[in-house]
CSV table of C-alpha atoms in Angstrom, one decimal:
chain,number,residue,atom,x,y,z
A,1,MET,CA,-1.7,17.3,18.3
A,2,PRO,CA,-4.0,18.5,15.4
A,3,ASP,CA,-1.6,18.1,12.6
A,4,PHE,CA,-1.9,14.3,13.1
A,5,GLY,CA,-5.7,14.5,12.7
A,6,LEU,CA,-7.6,13.3,9.6
A,7,SER,CA,-11.0,14.5,10.3
A,8,GLY,CA,-12.7,15.6,7.1
A,9,ARG,CA,-10.3,13.8,4.9
A,10,VAL,CA,-11.2,10.9,2.5
A,11,ALA,CA,-8.6,8.3,1.9
A,12,LEU,CA,-8.8,5.5,-0.8
A,13,ILE,CA,-7.1,2.3,0.2
A,14,THR,CA,-6.6,-0.4,-2.6
A,15,GLY,CA,-6.7,-3.9,-1.9
A,16,SER,CA,-8.1,-3.2,1.7
A,17,SER,CA,-10.7,-6.0,2.1
A,18,LYS,CA,-8.2,-7.8,4.4
A,19,GLY,CA,-4.7,-7.9,5.7
A,20,ILE,CA,-2.5,-4.8,5.5
A,21,GLY,CA,-5.1,-2.7,3.6
A,22,TYR,CA,-7.8,-3.5,6.0
A,23,ALA,CA,-5.3,-2.6,8.9
A,24,LEU,CA,-4.5,0.7,7.3
A,25,ALA,CA,-8.1,1.5,7.0
A,26,GLU,CA,-8.6,1.0,10.5
A,27,GLY,CA,-6.0,3.3,11.2
A,28,LEU,CA,-6.9,6.1,9.2
A,29,ALA,CA,-10.7,5.8,10.2
A,30,ALA,CA,-9.6,6.0,13.9
A,31,ALA,CA,-7.9,9.3,12.9
A,32,GLY,CA,-10.9,10.6,11.6
A,33,ALA,CA,-10.8,9.9,8.0
A,34,ARG,CA,-13.7,8.7,5.9
A,35,VAL,CA,-12.1,5.4,4.2
A,36,VAL,CA,-12.9,4.2,0.9
A,37,LEU,CA,-12.2,0.4,0.6
A,38,ASN,CA,-11.3,-1.2,-2.7
A,39,ALA,CA,-10.9,-4.6,-3.9
A,40,ARG,CA,-12.4,-6.7,-6.8
A,41,SER,CA,-15.0,-8.8,-4.7
A,42,LEU,CA,-17.9,-6.7,-3.8
A,43,GLY,CA,-18.8,-9.4,-1.3
A,44,ALA,CA,-15.4,-9.0,0.4
A,45,LEU,CA,-15.7,-5.3,0.5
A,46,ASN,CA,-19.0,-5.3,1.9
A,47,ALA,CA,-18.0,-7.5,4.7
A,48,ALA,CA,-14.9,-5.4,5.6
A,49,ALA,CA,-17.1,-2.4,5.7
A,50,GLU,CA,-19.7,-3.7,7.8
A,51,ALA,CA,-16.7,-4.7,10.1
A,52,LEU,CA,-15.4,-1.4,10.2
A,53,ARG,CA,-18.7,0.6,10.6
A,54,ALA,CA,-19.4,-1.5,13.5
A,55,THR,CA,-16.5,0.4,15.2
A,56,GLY,CA,-18.0,3.6,14.2
A,57,ALA,CA,-16.0,4.4,11.3
A,58,LYS,CA,-17.2,6.2,8.1
A,59,VAL,CA,-16.6,3.8,5.0
A,60,ASP,CA,-17.6,3.6,1.4
A,61,VAL,CA,-16.7,0.8,-0.9
A,62,LEU,CA,-15.4,1.1,-4.4
A,63,PRO,CA,-14.8,-2.1,-6.2
A,64,PHE,CA,-12.4,-1.9,-9.4
A,65,ASP,CA,-9.5,-4.0,-10.9
A,66,VAL,CA,-6.3,-2.0,-10.2
A,67,THR,CA,-4.6,-3.4,-13.1
A,68,ASP,CA,-7.4,-2.1,-15.5
A,69,ALA,CA,-6.4,1.4,-16.4
A,70,GLU,CA,-9.8,2.2,-17.8
A,71,ALA,CA,-11.9,0.7,-14.9
A,72,VAL,CA,-9.5,2.8,-12.5
A,73,ARG,CA,-10.2,6.0,-14.2
A,74,THR,CA,-14.0,5.4,-14.4
A,75,ALA,CA,-14.2,4.4,-10.7
A,76,VAL,CA,-12.0,7.4,-9.3
A,77,ASP,CA,-13.8,9.9,-11.5
A,78,GLY,CA,-17.1,8.7,-10.5
A,79,TYR,CA,-16.4,8.6,-7.0
A,80,GLU,CA,-14.9,12.1,-7.3
A,81,VAL,CA,-18.3,13.5,-8.3
A,82,THR,CA,-19.4,12.9,-4.7
A,83,ARG,CA,-16.4,13.5,-2.6
A,84,PRO,CA,-12.8,14.4,-3.2
A,85,ILE,CA,-10.2,11.9,-2.6
A,86,ASP,CA,-7.6,13.5,-0.3
A,87,ILE,CA,-5.6,10.5,0.3
A,88,LEU,CA,-4.7,7.4,-1.8
A,89,ILE,CA,-2.9,4.4,-0.2
A,90,ASN,CA,-1.6,2.2,-3.2
A,91,ASN,CA,-1.7,-1.1,-1.3
A,92,ALA,CA,-2.7,-3.7,-3.7
A,93,GLY,CA,-0.2,-6.4,-4.4
A,94,MET,CA,0.9,-10.0,-4.8
A,95,THR,CA,3.8,-12.5,-5.1
A,96,PHE,CA,4.7,-15.8,-6.6
A,97,ARG,CA,7.6,-17.8,-5.7
A,98,SER,CA,9.7,-19.8,-7.9
A,99,PRO,CA,13.4,-20.1,-8.8
A,100,LEU,CA,14.4,-17.5,-11.3
A,101,GLU,CA,15.6,-19.6,-14.0
A,102,ASP,CA,12.3,-21.4,-14.1
A,103,PHE,CA,10.0,-18.4,-13.2
A,104,PRO,CA,6.8,-18.2,-15.5
A,105,VAL,CA,6.8,-15.4,-17.7
A,106,GLU,CA,2.9,-14.9,-17.2
A,107,GLU,CA,3.7,-14.8,-13.5
A,108,PHE,CA,6.3,-12.1,-13.7
A,109,ASP,CA,3.7,-10.1,-15.9
A,110,ARG,CA,1.1,-10.5,-13.2
A,111,ILE,CA,3.5,-9.3,-10.4
A,112,MET,CA,4.2,-6.3,-12.4
A,113,ARG,CA,0.6,-5.4,-13.4
A,114,THR,CA,-0.6,-5.8,-9.8
A,115,ASN,CA,2.3,-4.2,-7.8
A,116,VAL,CA,3.6,-1.6,-10.0
A,117,TYR,CA,1.1,-0.7,-13.0
A,118,SER,CA,-1.5,-0.5,-10.4
A,119,ALA,CA,0.2,2.1,-8.5
A,120,PHE,CA,0.7,4.1,-11.6
A,121,HIS,CA,-2.9,3.7,-12.7
A,122,VAL,CA,-4.6,4.6,-9.4
A,123,GLY,CA,-2.0,7.0,-8.6
A,124,GLN,CA,-2.5,9.0,-11.9
A,125,ALA,CA,-6.3,9.1,-11.7
A,126,CYS,CA,-6.2,10.5,-8.4
A,127,ALA,CA,-3.4,12.8,-8.8
A,128,ARG,CA,-5.1,14.5,-11.7
A,129,HIS,CA,-7.9,15.7,-9.2
A,130,MET,CA,-5.4,16.3,-6.3
A,131,ILE,CA,-3.5,18.7,-8.8
A,132,ALA,CA,-6.7,20.8,-9.7
A,133,ARG,CA,-7.0,21.2,-5.8
A,134,GLY,CA,-3.5,22.0,-5.2
A,135,ARG,CA,-3.1,19.4,-2.2
A,136,GLY,CA,-3.3,15.5,-1.9
A,137,LYS,CA,-1.2,12.6,-0.2
A,138,ILE,CA,-0.2,9.4,-2.0
A,139,ILE,CA,1.2,6.6,0.0
A,140,ASN,CA,2.4,3.6,-2.1
A,141,ILE,CA,3.1,0.4,0.0
A,142,ALA,CA,6.7,-1.0,-0.8
A,143,SER,CA,8.4,-3.7,1.1
A,144,VAL,CA,11.5,-4.7,3.0
A,145,GLN,CA,12.2,-6.4,-0.4
A,146,THR,CA,12.6,-2.9,-1.7
A,147,ALA,CA,16.0,-3.0,-0.5
A,148,LEU,CA,16.7,-6.9,-0.1
A,149,SER,CA,16.0,-10.1,-1.8
A,150,ARG,CA,15.6,-13.8,-1.1
A,151,PRO,CA,15.8,-16.8,-3.3
A,152,GLY,CA,12.6,-17.3,-5.4
A,153,ILE,CA,11.2,-13.7,-5.3
A,154,ALA,CA,13.5,-11.8,-7.5
A,155,PRO,CA,10.4,-10.2,-9.8
A,156,TYR,CA,8.6,-9.4,-6.6
A,157,ALA,CA,11.8,-7.6,-5.2
A,158,ALA,CA,12.2,-5.9,-8.7
A,159,SER,CA,8.6,-4.7,-8.5
A,160,LYS,CA,9.0,-3.3,-5.0
A,161,GLY,CA,12.2,-1.7,-6.1
A,162,ALA,CA,10.3,0.0,-8.9
A,163,ILE,CA,7.5,1.3,-6.4
A,164,ALA,CA,10.2,3.1,-4.3
A,165,ASN,CA,11.6,5.0,-7.4
A,166,LEU,CA,7.9,5.5,-8.7
A,167,THR,CA,7.4,7.2,-5.3
A,168,LYS,CA,10.3,9.5,-6.0
A,169,GLY,CA,9.2,10.3,-9.5
A,170,MET,CA,5.6,11.0,-8.4
A,171,ALA,CA,7.1,13.4,-5.6
A,172,THR,CA,9.6,15.1,-8.4
A,173,ASP,CA,6.6,15.6,-10.7
A,174,TRP,CA,3.7,16.3,-8.1
A,175,ALA,CA,5.4,18.1,-5.0
A,176,ARG,CA,5.1,21.4,-6.9
A,177,HIS,CA,1.4,21.0,-7.2
A,178,GLY,CA,0.9,20.6,-3.5
A,179,LEU,CA,1.0,16.7,-3.2
A,180,ASN,CA,3.3,14.6,-0.7
A,181,CYS,CA,4.1,11.4,-2.0
A,182,ASN,CA,5.6,8.6,-0.2
A,183,ALA,CA,6.0,5.1,0.6
A,184,ILE,CA,5.9,2.5,3.4
A,185,ALA,CA,7.9,-0.5,3.4
A,186,PRO,CA,7.0,-3.2,5.6
A,187,GLY,CA,9.0,-6.0,7.0
A,188,TYR,CA,7.7,-9.3,7.9
A,189,PHE,CA,4.0,-9.0,9.0
A,190,GLU,CA,1.4,-11.7,10.2
A,191,THR,CA,-1.3,-11.9,7.6
A,192,GLU,CA,-3.2,-14.3,5.7
A,193,LEU,CA,-0.7,-14.2,2.9
A,194,THR,CA,2.2,-15.1,5.3
A,195,ALA,CA,0.3,-17.8,7.5
A,196,ALA,CA,2.3,-20.5,5.8
A,197,LEU,CA,5.4,-18.9,6.6
A,198,VAL,CA,4.5,-18.0,10.1
A,199,ALA,CA,3.5,-21.6,10.7
A,200,ASP,CA,7.0,-22.8,9.3
A,201,PRO,CA,9.3,-23.1,12.5
A,202,ALA,CA,12.5,-22.9,10.6
A,203,PHE,CA,11.5,-19.8,8.8
A,204,THR,CA,10.2,-18.1,11.9
A,205,ALA,CA,13.4,-19.1,13.7
A,206,TRP,CA,15.3,-17.4,10.8
A,207,LEU,CA,13.2,-14.1,11.0
A,208,GLU,CA,13.5,-13.9,14.6
A,209,GLN,CA,17.5,-14.1,14.5
A,210,ARG,CA,17.6,-11.8,11.4
A,211,THR,CA,15.3,-9.1,12.8
A,212,PRO,CA,16.7,-7.1,15.6
A,213,GLN,CA,13.2,-6.9,17.4
A,214,GLY,CA,13.3,-10.7,17.3
A,215,ARG,CA,9.6,-11.0,16.0
A,216,TRP,CA,7.1,-10.9,13.2
A,217,GLY,CA,5.4,-7.3,12.8
A,218,ARG,CA,1.6,-6.9,13.7
A,219,VAL,CA,-0.4,-5.1,11.0
A,220,ASP,CA,-1.5,-2.6,13.6
A,221,GLU,CA,2.2,-1.3,13.8
A,222,LEU,CA,1.6,0.2,10.2
A,223,GLN,CA,-1.0,2.4,11.3
A,224,GLY,CA,0.9,5.2,12.9
A,225,ALA,CA,3.3,5.4,9.9
A,226,ALA,CA,0.2,5.6,7.5
A,227,VAL,CA,-1.6,8.1,9.5
A,228,PHE,CA,1.7,10.4,9.8
A,229,LEU,CA,2.4,10.5,6.1
A,230,ALA,CA,-1.4,11.0,5.5
A,231,SER,CA,-1.5,14.1,7.8
A,232,ASP,CA,-0.3,17.5,7.9
A,233,ALA,CA,2.4,16.4,10.0
A,234,ALA,CA,4.4,15.2,7.1
A,235,SER,CA,3.7,18.4,5.0
A,236,PHE,CA,7.3,18.6,4.0
A,237,VAL,CA,8.1,15.0,3.5
A,238,ASN,CA,8.3,14.0,-0.1
A,239,GLY,CA,9.7,11.1,-2.1
A,240,HIS,CA,10.6,9.2,0.9
A,241,THR,CA,10.4,5.4,1.6
A,242,LEU,CA,9.9,4.6,5.5
A,243,PHE,CA,10.8,1.3,6.6
A,244,VAL,CA,8.8,-0.4,9.2
A,245,ASP,CA,10.9,-3.7,9.7
A,246,GLY,CA,12.0,-4.0,13.2
A,247,GLY,CA,15.3,-3.0,12.0
A,248,MET,CA,15.8,-5.7,9.5
A,249,THR,CA,17.3,-3.4,6.8
A,250,ALA,CA,19.5,-1.7,9.4
A,251,CYS,CA,21.7,-4.7,10.2
A,252,VAL,CA,23.5,-7.7,8.3
């Protein structure tokens, strides 16, 4: 099915030296794309790039801080001189847990800068080039917390709710220029960031009861959704948030 192929496409994935971002890079590379890994640490990027190249993937690295608008523009514009960025996945994100009444203001600011501002900065920088070419794919990584919340993570939930509406806004402004702007909302996946929760028997028992599929997700199970939204198969999908959560948001 050629519409699902990404051969000849270039995909920038932010926060892709590990975890979900790295898994998404693996998936897009397997579909034929050249992947551009991003993080702040060049050492971590180079290690991830070597691991991907060992599988035969075409990989570049592009270190920059996604929360720094000027650094983002400089990096994206500089890379575009060599190759066009056809696909952007805004994956960079973080969280901090605290009761809302005690939530540190500086951590609230950091969550918003990392989870929301970054998608705006990188999305805008890439979209300016995509608009000029009349095509492009932007995929923002939302969360099951786009629709739900849990104690101690209200600012994170607010940031992921913002991502869903920013995605709608991107589609509203940029679809007429040939861009497809969508989001993927993962449920609970086993990653380095969730290791403590995975190791907590009480939390895992709650998760297994709360999720219709009865288990944690595997990061490779996000790859199909990303390849679909990045491909021509999704040419008339715009402003949509695709939940990949084992059915968690489908039930009470």
